[in-house]
Amino acid sequence: MRTSCLRGPRSTAGRSARGPAPRTGLAGRDFLLLLAATAAVFGNSAPLLSVVPLWAEHGGSGHGGAGATTALTMGTTVAAQLAMGRVLRRFPARHALTAGALTMGLPAFAYVVSPALPLTLAVSAVRGIGFGMVTVAGSALVAELVPPAQRGRAVGWYGVAVGLPAVVLLPVAVWCATEFGFVPVFLTTAALGVLAAPLSAAVGHRTAPAHDAATGHDTAGHRTAGHPTEAAPHENGTPGTRPDFRTLATPWLLLFVSVCALGSLMSFLPLALTAPGAAPAALLTISTALIAGRWAAGEWSDRRGSAGRLAAPSALACALGTAGFAATGTLSGAAAFPAGIAAGLVFGLGMGALQNDTLVAMFHRAGPARHGAVSAAWNIGYDGGFGAGALLTGALAQTLALALPTAFLVLATALAAVLLATTTRATTRLTAPTTTRLTTRLTTRIRGPRGGARKNAPGIARKHATGSRSATGDADNTGDADNRGGRERPSRPSHAEGSGGSQDEASRAASHEG
């Protein structure tokens, strides 16, 4: 027995000498693999969002066919996201991410066959399903692979992996398609999608340490105090009860309306800003500032432990930026260039911070058992809002004959109205108990506490069981007068009480004599 006891520490020391176990969290192997897989799969999707419509138009489909490719892709994306909650309850998120990467990468090789619209639409529809799987599974893995104390920064770095391909590869892909043809672009992006599959398959199945509410630390010893605790699953490991989705409505609604503005700007800024170079500079500023906003919001959220507090100011920045683009659209000449960059900076920073803050807040409020459902809901709000904003702007411009800057102003006004409504509702909910307490205290000081007579009367009754009604009334008035100072004082017996007491003694003496 002693030998076996001594062998245990030696074997442990031997394992530690061979190297530490893979770390979890931001510097962990699994999270880094997730970032690499995300960058690869979005290196497939981001360039093709602009190249595929050009390919369809190159085949003679016109503007209608070019728009149909994007619309069908986003439609199948949202349809897949609606089903991902059930999928993630049956299969691990890394398996869904691997399948989604293959569904995006392999069909992209078929684009080179022909630019005919039926084939292009069919391939785009299949790739949209894969994109829906990737977006939901990737967001869910972010919540699973890092502890809650690092989740804000994790979502920020995930946003960097999502946004960098759009900033770098999208303009390069459009340039390559015009200079060298579409085939090299399709082959390269398809290869990136396939490359993401083994990277995502290598992500481990371990989950982040859970929060211990009693000690304020997670099971790995990291301090998590100051961060919202999550709803825990049942003890047997099965998922807990469904979250109250009313608590998720405010961040989801702010995200949806703000992304409507993003979809409108990304679709119509080239048509709204007619000054030379203004639209490309504004779009590049939005994309770059969006990445910076997501990263900065994640750092701030983890350091302050305040997920959800940036949603309102971020949505306000989105509204101001959208209004700024409405004003920029009325400018011409050199003034439009710096105005577009300024509006893009404000909007991009706000949009990036809003994306990070809403996702982290929804994860915290729903709990670890509902990460898949929250990821699906967030991505549906994002992708649905992106398409709805573009559709609404086009309808306003075409049906009501509004100028595009006026349509931008309508969206900015709608976003400000939603922000005002949600902020007012939240402020009322938070300040109502405090207002009630202050009103009660003020009324107590002016009029005396309600029920003061009822509080004092039982004590008098116990002292003077057979006292008269007038004596009790005098005592009540005395109690009210004493309580006007904000504190209770023992009631002083009045003259009536004294006489009442003498009458009681006389009656008891007479009864005794009898």
Coordinates of C-alpha atoms in Angstrom, one line a residue:
M1 CA 0.0 0.0 0.0
R2 CA 2.8 2.4 0.8
T3 CA 4.5 1.7 -2.5
S4 CA 1.3 2.4 -4.4
C5 CA 0.8 5.6 -2.5
L6 CA 4.3 6.8 -3.4
R7 CA 3.9 5.9 -7.0
G8 CA 1.0 8.2 -7.5
P9 CA 2.9 11.5 -6.9
R10 CA 5.9 10.2 -9.0
S11 CA 3.6 9.4 -12.0
T12 CA 1.9 12.9 -11.6
A13 CA 5.3 14.5 -11.6
G14 CA 6.3 12.6 -14.7
R15 CA 3.2 13.8 -16.5
S16 CA 3.8 17.4 -15.5
A17 CA 7.4 17.1 -16.6
R18 CA 6.4 16.0 -20.0
G19 CA 4.4 19.3 -20.4
P20 CA 1.4 21.0 -19.0
A21 CA -2.1 20.0 -20.0
P22 CA -3.7 22.1 -22.9
R23 CA -5.0 25.3 -21.4
T24 CA -8.6 26.3 -21.8
G25 CA -9.9 29.9 -22.2
L26 CA -8.6 32.5 -24.6
A27 CA -5.1 31.0 -24.9
G28 CA -6.4 27.5 -25.1
R29 CA -5.8 25.2 -28.1
D30 CA -9.5 24.7 -28.8
F31 CA -10.4 28.4 -28.9
L32 CA -7.4 29.1 -31.2
L33 CA -8.5 26.3 -33.5
L34 CA -12.0 27.8 -33.5
L35 CA -10.7 31.2 -34.5
A36 CA -8.7 29.7 -37.3
A37 CA -11.7 27.7 -38.6
T38 CA -13.9 30.8 -38.4
A39 CA -11.4 32.9 -40.4
A40 CA -11.2 30.2 -43.0
V41 CA -15.0 29.6 -43.4
F42 CA -15.7 33.4 -43.5
G43 CA -12.9 33.6 -46.1
N44 CA -15.2 31.5 -48.1
S45 CA -18.4 33.4 -47.5
A46 CA -17.4 37.1 -47.4
P47 CA -15.8 37.3 -50.8
L48 CA -18.5 35.3 -52.6
L49 CA -21.2 37.7 -51.2
S50 CA -20.0 40.2 -53.8
V51 CA -18.4 37.9 -56.4
V52 CA -21.4 35.6 -57.0
P53 CA -23.8 38.4 -58.0
L54 CA -21.2 39.6 -60.4
W55 CA -20.9 36.0 -61.8
A56 CA -24.7 35.8 -62.2
E57 CA -24.8 39.2 -64.0
H58 CA -21.8 38.0 -66.1
G59 CA -24.0 35.1 -67.3
G60 CA -26.7 37.5 -68.5
S61 CA -29.1 37.3 -65.5
G62 CA -29.2 41.1 -65.0
H63 CA -29.7 43.0 -61.7
G64 CA -32.7 40.8 -60.7
G65 CA -30.8 37.6 -61.0
A66 CA -27.8 39.1 -59.2
G67 CA -30.0 40.2 -56.3
A68 CA -31.8 36.8 -56.2
T69 CA -28.5 35.0 -55.4
T70 CA -28.0 37.0 -52.3
A71 CA -31.6 36.8 -51.3
L72 CA -31.8 33.1 -51.6
T73 CA -28.5 32.6 -49.7
M74 CA -29.8 34.6 -46.8
G75 CA -33.2 32.9 -46.9
T76 CA -31.8 29.4 -46.6
T77 CA -29.4 30.7 -44.0
V78 CA -32.2 31.9 -41.7
A79 CA -34.1 28.6 -42.4
A80 CA -31.1 26.6 -41.2
Q81 CA -30.7 28.8 -38.2
L82 CA -34.2 28.2 -37.1
A83 CA -33.5 24.4 -37.0
M84 CA -30.1 24.7 -35.3
G85 CA -31.5 24.8 -31.8
R86 CA -32.7 21.2 -32.2
V87 CA -29.6 20.1 -34.0
L88 CA -27.3 21.4 -31.2
R89 CA -29.4 19.5 -28.6
R90 CA -28.6 16.2 -30.4
F91 CA -25.1 16.8 -31.8
P92 CA -22.0 18.6 -30.5
A93 CA -21.4 22.1 -31.9
R94 CA -18.0 21.2 -33.4
H95 CA -19.7 18.5 -35.5
A96 CA -22.2 21.1 -36.8
L97 CA -19.4 23.5 -37.5
T98 CA -17.5 20.9 -39.5
A99 CA -20.6 19.9 -41.5
G100 CA -21.4 23.5 -42.2
A101 CA -17.9 24.2 -43.4
L102 CA -18.1 21.3 -45.9
T103 CA -21.6 22.4 -47.0
M104 CA -20.1 25.9 -47.8
G105 CA -16.8 24.8 -49.4
L106 CA -17.6 21.8 -51.6
P107 CA -20.5 23.3 -53.5
A108 CA -18.5 26.4 -54.3
F109 CA -16.4 24.3 -56.8
A110 CA -19.6 24.0 -58.9
Y111 CA -19.7 27.7 -59.6
V112 CA -17.0 27.3 -62.3
V113 CA -19.2 24.9 -64.3
S114 CA -21.5 27.6 -65.7
P115 CA -22.8 31.1 -64.8
A116 CA -26.3 30.1 -65.7
L117 CA -28.8 31.4 -63.1
P118 CA -30.5 28.0 -62.2
L119 CA -27.1 26.4 -61.3
T120 CA -25.9 29.6 -59.5
L121 CA -29.1 29.8 -57.4
A122 CA -29.0 26.1 -56.5
V123 CA -25.4 26.3 -55.3
S124 CA -26.1 29.5 -53.4
A125 CA -29.1 27.9 -51.6
V126 CA -27.0 24.9 -50.5
R127 CA -24.2 27.2 -49.3
G128 CA -26.7 29.3 -47.4
I129 CA -27.7 26.2 -45.3
G130 CA -24.0 25.6 -44.5
F131 CA -23.6 29.3 -43.5
G132 CA -26.6 29.1 -41.1
M133 CA -25.0 26.0 -39.5
V134 CA -21.6 27.7 -39.2
T135 CA -22.8 31.0 -37.7
V136 CA -24.9 29.3 -34.9
A137 CA -22.4 26.6 -34.1
G138 CA -19.5 29.0 -34.0
S139 CA -21.2 31.4 -31.6
A140 CA -22.2 28.5 -29.4
L141 CA -18.6 27.1 -29.2
V142 CA -17.4 30.5 -28.1
A143 CA -19.6 30.3 -25.0
E144 CA -18.6 26.7 -24.4
L145 CA -14.8 27.0 -24.7
V146 CA -14.2 29.9 -22.4
P147 CA -15.3 30.7 -18.8
P148 CA -17.8 33.4 -18.2
A149 CA -15.1 35.8 -16.9
Q150 CA -13.5 35.8 -20.4
R151 CA -16.6 35.6 -22.5
G152 CA -16.7 39.2 -23.5
R153 CA -13.1 39.1 -24.9
A154 CA -13.8 35.8 -26.5
V155 CA -16.7 37.2 -28.4
G156 CA -14.6 40.1 -29.4
W157 CA -11.8 38.0 -30.8
Y158 CA -14.4 35.8 -32.6
G159 CA -15.7 39.0 -34.2
V160 CA -12.2 39.8 -35.4
A161 CA -12.0 36.4 -37.0
V162 CA -15.4 37.0 -38.7
G163 CA -14.7 40.6 -39.8
L164 CA -11.1 40.4 -41.1
P165 CA -11.9 38.3 -44.2
A166 CA -14.5 40.9 -45.2
V167 CA -12.1 43.7 -44.8
V168 CA -9.1 42.0 -46.5
L169 CA -10.4 39.3 -48.9
L170 CA -13.6 40.9 -50.3
P171 CA -11.9 43.8 -52.1
V172 CA -9.1 41.5 -53.2
A173 CA -11.6 39.0 -54.6
V174 CA -13.5 41.6 -56.6
W175 CA -10.2 42.9 -58.0
C176 CA -9.0 39.4 -58.9
A177 CA -12.3 38.5 -60.6
T178 CA -12.1 41.6 -62.8
E179 CA -8.4 41.2 -63.5
F180 CA -7.8 37.4 -63.7
G181 CA -11.3 36.0 -64.1
F182 CA -13.8 34.3 -61.7
V183 CA -12.4 30.7 -61.7
P184 CA -9.3 31.4 -59.5
V185 CA -11.6 33.2 -57.0
F186 CA -14.1 30.3 -56.8
L187 CA -11.3 27.7 -56.5
T188 CA -9.5 29.6 -53.7
T189 CA -12.6 30.4 -51.7
A190 CA -13.9 26.8 -52.0
A191 CA -10.5 25.5 -50.7
L192 CA -10.8 27.8 -47.7
G193 CA -14.2 26.4 -46.8
V194 CA -12.9 22.8 -47.1
L195 CA -9.9 23.8 -45.0
A196 CA -12.1 24.9 -42.2
A197 CA -13.6 21.4 -41.8
P198 CA -10.5 19.7 -40.3
L199 CA -9.7 22.7 -38.1
S200 CA -13.2 22.7 -36.6
A201 CA -13.1 18.9 -36.2
A202 CA -10.0 19.2 -34.2
V203 CA -11.7 21.4 -31.6
G204 CA -12.0 19.4 -28.4
H205 CA -15.3 18.6 -26.7
R206 CA -14.3 20.0 -23.3
T207 CA -16.3 22.8 -21.9
A208 CA -15.2 25.8 -19.9
P209 CA -15.1 25.7 -16.1
A210 CA -18.4 26.4 -14.5
H211 CA -19.0 29.3 -12.1
D212 CA -19.2 28.6 -8.4
A213 CA -21.7 31.0 -6.9
A214 CA -20.6 30.2 -3.3
T215 CA -16.9 31.1 -3.8
G216 CA -17.0 33.5 -6.7
H217 CA -14.5 31.4 -8.6
D218 CA -14.8 28.9 -11.4
T219 CA -13.7 25.3 -11.0
A220 CA -10.3 26.2 -12.5
G221 CA -9.8 28.8 -9.8
H222 CA -10.3 31.9 -11.9
R223 CA -12.1 34.8 -10.2
T224 CA -15.5 35.4 -11.7
A225 CA -17.0 37.9 -9.2
G226 CA -18.7 40.8 -10.8
H227 CA -20.0 38.7 -13.7
P228 CA -23.6 37.6 -13.9
T229 CA -24.0 34.1 -12.8
E230 CA -25.7 31.8 -15.2
A231 CA -28.7 29.5 -14.8
A232 CA -27.3 26.1 -14.0
P233 CA -28.4 22.9 -15.5
H234 CA -29.9 20.1 -13.5
E235 CA -27.6 18.1 -11.4
N236 CA -27.8 15.1 -13.7
G237 CA -26.4 17.1 -16.5
T238 CA -29.6 17.4 -18.5
P239 CA -30.5 20.9 -19.8
G240 CA -32.3 23.1 -17.3
T241 CA -35.6 24.8 -17.8
R242 CA -36.2 27.1 -20.7
P243 CA -35.1 30.7 -20.1
D244 CA -37.6 33.5 -19.9
F245 CA -37.2 34.9 -23.4
R246 CA -38.8 38.1 -22.2
T247 CA -35.4 38.9 -20.7
L248 CA -33.8 38.4 -24.1
A249 CA -36.2 40.6 -26.0
T250 CA -34.6 44.0 -25.4
P251 CA -31.0 43.1 -26.6
W252 CA -32.5 41.1 -29.5
L253 CA -34.7 44.0 -30.6
L254 CA -31.9 46.5 -30.4
L255 CA -29.7 44.2 -32.4
F256 CA -32.4 43.6 -35.1
V257 CA -33.2 47.3 -35.6
S258 CA -29.6 48.3 -35.7
V259 CA -28.7 45.6 -38.2
C260 CA -31.5 46.8 -40.4
A261 CA -29.6 50.0 -40.7
L262 CA -26.4 48.1 -41.4
G263 CA -28.0 46.1 -44.2
S264 CA -29.4 49.3 -45.7
L265 CA -26.1 51.1 -45.6
M266 CA -24.1 48.1 -47.0
S267 CA -26.5 47.7 -49.8
F268 CA -27.3 51.3 -50.8
L269 CA -24.3 53.5 -49.8
P270 CA -22.7 53.1 -53.2
L271 CA -25.8 54.6 -54.7
A272 CA -26.4 57.2 -52.1
L273 CA -22.9 58.7 -51.9
T274 CA -22.2 60.0 -55.3
A275 CA -19.0 61.9 -54.5
P276 CA -15.8 60.1 -55.9
G277 CA -14.3 57.7 -53.4
A278 CA -16.9 58.5 -50.7
A279 CA -18.8 55.2 -50.7
P280 CA -15.7 52.9 -50.7
A281 CA -14.1 54.9 -48.0
A282 CA -17.2 54.8 -45.9
L283 CA -17.7 51.1 -46.3
L284 CA -14.1 50.3 -45.4
T285 CA -14.4 52.6 -42.4
I286 CA -17.6 50.7 -41.2
S287 CA -16.0 47.3 -41.6
T288 CA -12.8 48.3 -39.8
A289 CA -14.5 50.2 -37.0
L290 CA -16.9 47.3 -36.5
I291 CA -14.1 44.9 -35.8
A292 CA -12.5 47.4 -33.4
G293 CA -15.8 48.0 -31.7
R294 CA -16.4 44.3 -31.1
W295 CA -12.9 43.8 -29.7
A296 CA -13.0 46.9 -27.4
A297 CA -16.5 46.0 -26.1
G298 CA -15.3 42.5 -25.2
E299 CA -12.3 43.9 -23.3
W300 CA -14.5 46.4 -21.4
S301 CA -17.2 43.9 -20.6
D302 CA -14.8 41.4 -19.0
R303 CA -12.9 44.0 -17.1
R304 CA -16.0 45.7 -15.7
G305 CA -18.2 42.6 -15.4
S306 CA -21.1 44.5 -16.9
A307 CA -22.6 42.6 -19.9
G308 CA -25.6 44.4 -21.4
R309 CA -24.7 48.0 -20.3
L310 CA -23.2 49.0 -23.6
A311 CA -26.3 48.0 -25.6
A312 CA -28.2 51.4 -25.3
P313 CA -25.2 53.7 -26.0
S314 CA -24.1 51.5 -28.9
A315 CA -27.6 51.6 -30.4
L316 CA -27.5 55.4 -30.0
A317 CA -24.2 55.5 -31.9
C318 CA -25.8 53.4 -34.7
A319 CA -28.7 55.8 -34.9
L320 CA -26.4 58.9 -35.0
G321 CA -24.2 57.2 -37.6
T322 CA -27.2 56.4 -39.8
A323 CA -28.5 60.0 -39.5
G324 CA -24.9 61.1 -40.4
F325 CA -25.1 59.1 -43.6
A326 CA -28.5 60.7 -44.4
A327 CA -26.8 64.1 -44.1
T328 CA -23.8 63.0 -46.0
G329 CA -26.0 61.9 -48.9
T330 CA -27.1 65.5 -49.4
L331 CA -23.5 66.7 -49.7
S332 CA -21.5 66.9 -52.9
G333 CA -17.9 67.5 -53.7
A334 CA -15.0 67.2 -51.2
A335 CA -17.1 67.6 -48.1
A336 CA -18.8 64.2 -48.6
F337 CA -15.6 62.3 -48.2
P338 CA -14.7 63.3 -44.5
A339 CA -18.4 63.3 -43.6
G340 CA -18.8 59.7 -44.8
I341 CA -15.7 58.6 -42.9
A342 CA -16.9 60.3 -39.7
A343 CA -20.4 58.7 -40.0
G344 CA -18.8 55.3 -40.8
L345 CA -16.6 55.5 -37.7
V346 CA -19.5 56.3 -35.4
F347 CA -21.7 53.7 -36.9
G348 CA -19.1 51.0 -37.1
L349 CA -17.9 51.4 -33.5
G350 CA -21.5 51.4 -32.2
M351 CA -22.4 48.4 -34.4
G352 CA -19.4 46.4 -33.3
A353 CA -20.0 47.1 -29.6
L354 CA -23.7 46.3 -29.9
Q355 CA -23.0 42.9 -31.5
N356 CA -20.6 41.9 -28.8
D357 CA -22.7 43.2 -25.9
T358 CA -26.0 41.8 -27.0
L359 CA -24.5 38.3 -27.6
V360 CA -22.7 38.2 -24.2
A361 CA -25.7 39.5 -22.3
M362 CA -28.0 36.9 -23.9
F363 CA -25.6 34.1 -23.1
H364 CA -25.5 35.3 -19.4
R365 CA -29.2 35.6 -19.1
A366 CA -30.1 32.3 -20.7
G367 CA -27.6 30.1 -19.0
P368 CA -25.2 27.4 -20.2
A369 CA -28.0 24.9 -21.0
R370 CA -29.4 27.2 -23.7
H371 CA -26.3 28.4 -25.5
G372 CA -27.4 26.8 -28.8
A373 CA -30.9 28.4 -28.7
V374 CA -29.4 31.8 -27.8
S375 CA -26.9 31.6 -30.6
A376 CA -29.6 30.7 -33.1
A377 CA -31.8 33.5 -31.9
W378 CA -29.0 36.1 -32.1
N379 CA -27.9 35.0 -35.6
I380 CA -31.5 35.0 -36.8
G381 CA -31.9 38.6 -35.6
Y382 CA -28.6 39.6 -37.3
D383 CA -29.1 37.9 -40.7
G384 CA -32.9 38.6 -40.7
G385 CA -32.3 42.3 -39.8
F386 CA -29.6 42.6 -42.5
G387 CA -32.0 41.4 -45.2
A388 CA -35.0 43.3 -43.8
G389 CA -33.1 46.6 -43.8
A390 CA -32.1 46.3 -47.4
L391 CA -35.6 45.3 -48.4
L392 CA -37.2 48.1 -46.4
T393 CA -34.9 50.7 -47.9
G394 CA -35.6 49.6 -51.4
A395 CA -39.3 49.6 -50.8
L396 CA -39.2 53.1 -49.3
A397 CA -37.2 54.4 -52.2
Q398 CA -39.2 52.7 -54.9
T399 CA -42.8 52.7 -53.5
L400 CA -42.8 56.1 -51.8
A401 CA -40.3 57.7 -54.2
L402 CA -38.1 58.7 -51.3
A403 CA -34.5 59.6 -51.8
L404 CA -32.0 57.2 -50.3
P405 CA -30.8 59.8 -47.7
T406 CA -34.4 60.2 -46.6
A407 CA -34.8 56.5 -46.3
F408 CA -31.6 56.4 -44.1
L409 CA -33.2 59.1 -41.9
V410 CA -36.4 57.0 -41.6
L411 CA -34.3 54.1 -40.3
A412 CA -32.4 56.3 -37.9
T413 CA -35.7 57.7 -36.5
A414 CA -37.1 54.1 -36.1
L415 CA -33.9 53.0 -34.3
A416 CA -34.1 56.0 -32.0
A417 CA -37.7 55.3 -31.2
V418 CA -37.0 51.7 -30.3
L419 CA -34.1 52.7 -28.2
L420 CA -36.2 55.3 -26.3
A421 CA -39.0 52.8 -25.7
T422 CA -36.7 50.0 -24.4
T423 CA -34.7 52.5 -22.3
T424 CA -37.8 54.0 -20.8
R425 CA -39.2 50.6 -20.0
A426 CA -36.0 49.5 -18.3
T427 CA -35.7 52.7 -16.4
T428 CA -39.3 52.5 -15.1
R429 CA -38.7 48.9 -14.0
L430 CA -35.6 49.8 -12.1
T431 CA -36.8 53.0 -10.5
A432 CA -40.3 52.0 -9.6
P433 CA -39.3 50.3 -6.2
T434 CA -37.1 53.3 -5.2
T435 CA -39.9 55.8 -6.1
T436 CA -42.4 53.8 -4.0
R437 CA -40.1 53.8 -1.0
L438 CA -39.4 57.5 -1.2
T439 CA -43.1 58.3 -1.6
T440 CA -43.9 56.2 1.4
R441 CA -41.3 57.9 3.6
L442 CA -42.5 61.4 2.5
T443 CA -46.1 60.5 3.3
T444 CA -45.1 59.1 6.7
R445 CA -43.4 62.3 7.6
I446 CA -46.3 64.5 6.5
R447 CA -49.3 62.5 7.6
G448 CA -48.0 59.9 9.9
P449 CA -47.9 56.2 9.1
R450 CA -51.1 54.5 8.0
G451 CA -52.4 52.1 10.4
G452 CA -50.7 53.8 13.3
A453 CA -53.9 53.6 15.3
R454 CA -54.1 49.9 14.5
K455 CA -50.5 49.3 15.6
N456 CA -51.0 51.1 18.9
A457 CA -54.5 50.1 19.8
P458 CA -53.7 46.4 20.5
G459 CA -51.0 47.5 23.0
I460 CA -53.5 49.7 24.8
A461 CA -56.1 47.1 24.8
R462 CA -53.7 44.7 26.4
K463 CA -52.9 47.2 29.1
H464 CA -56.5 48.3 29.6
A465 CA -58.7 45.4 28.7
T466 CA -61.9 47.2 29.6
G467 CA -60.9 50.7 28.8
S468 CA -63.4 53.1 27.2
R469 CA -63.5 53.9 23.5
S470 CA -62.5 57.6 24.2
A471 CA -59.4 56.5 26.0
T472 CA -58.4 54.3 23.1
G473 CA -59.0 57.2 20.6
D474 CA -56.8 59.5 22.7
A475 CA -54.0 57.0 22.7
D476 CA -54.2 56.6 18.9
N477 CA -53.9 60.3 18.4
T478 CA -50.9 60.4 20.8
G479 CA -49.2 57.6 18.8
D480 CA -49.8 59.4 15.5
A481 CA -48.3 62.6 16.9
D482 CA -45.2 60.8 18.1
N483 CA -44.7 59.0 14.8
R484 CA -44.6 62.3 12.8
G485 CA -40.9 62.6 13.8
G486 CA -40.1 59.3 11.9
R487 CA -39.7 57.2 15.1
E488 CA -42.0 55.4 17.4
R489 CA -42.3 56.5 21.0
P490 CA -44.1 54.8 23.9
S491 CA -47.6 56.2 24.2
R492 CA -48.2 58.4 27.2
P493 CA -51.4 57.6 29.1
S494 CA -53.9 60.5 29.0
H495 CA -56.1 61.6 31.8
A496 CA -58.9 59.6 30.3
E497 CA -56.8 56.5 30.5
G498 CA -56.0 57.2 34.1
S499 CA -59.6 57.6 35.1
G500 CA -60.4 54.5 33.1
G501 CA -57.8 52.7 35.0
S502 CA -59.3 53.9 38.3
Q503 CA -62.7 52.7 37.3
D504 CA -61.3 49.3 36.5
E505 CA -59.7 49.0 39.9
A506 CA -62.9 50.1 41.6
S507 CA -64.9 47.6 39.7
R508 CA -62.4 44.8 40.5
A509 CA -62.5 45.8 44.2
A510 CA -66.3 45.7 44.3
S511 CA -66.3 42.4 42.6
H512 CA -63.9 41.0 45.1
E513 CA -66.0 42.3 48.0
G514 CA -69.0 40.7 46.4

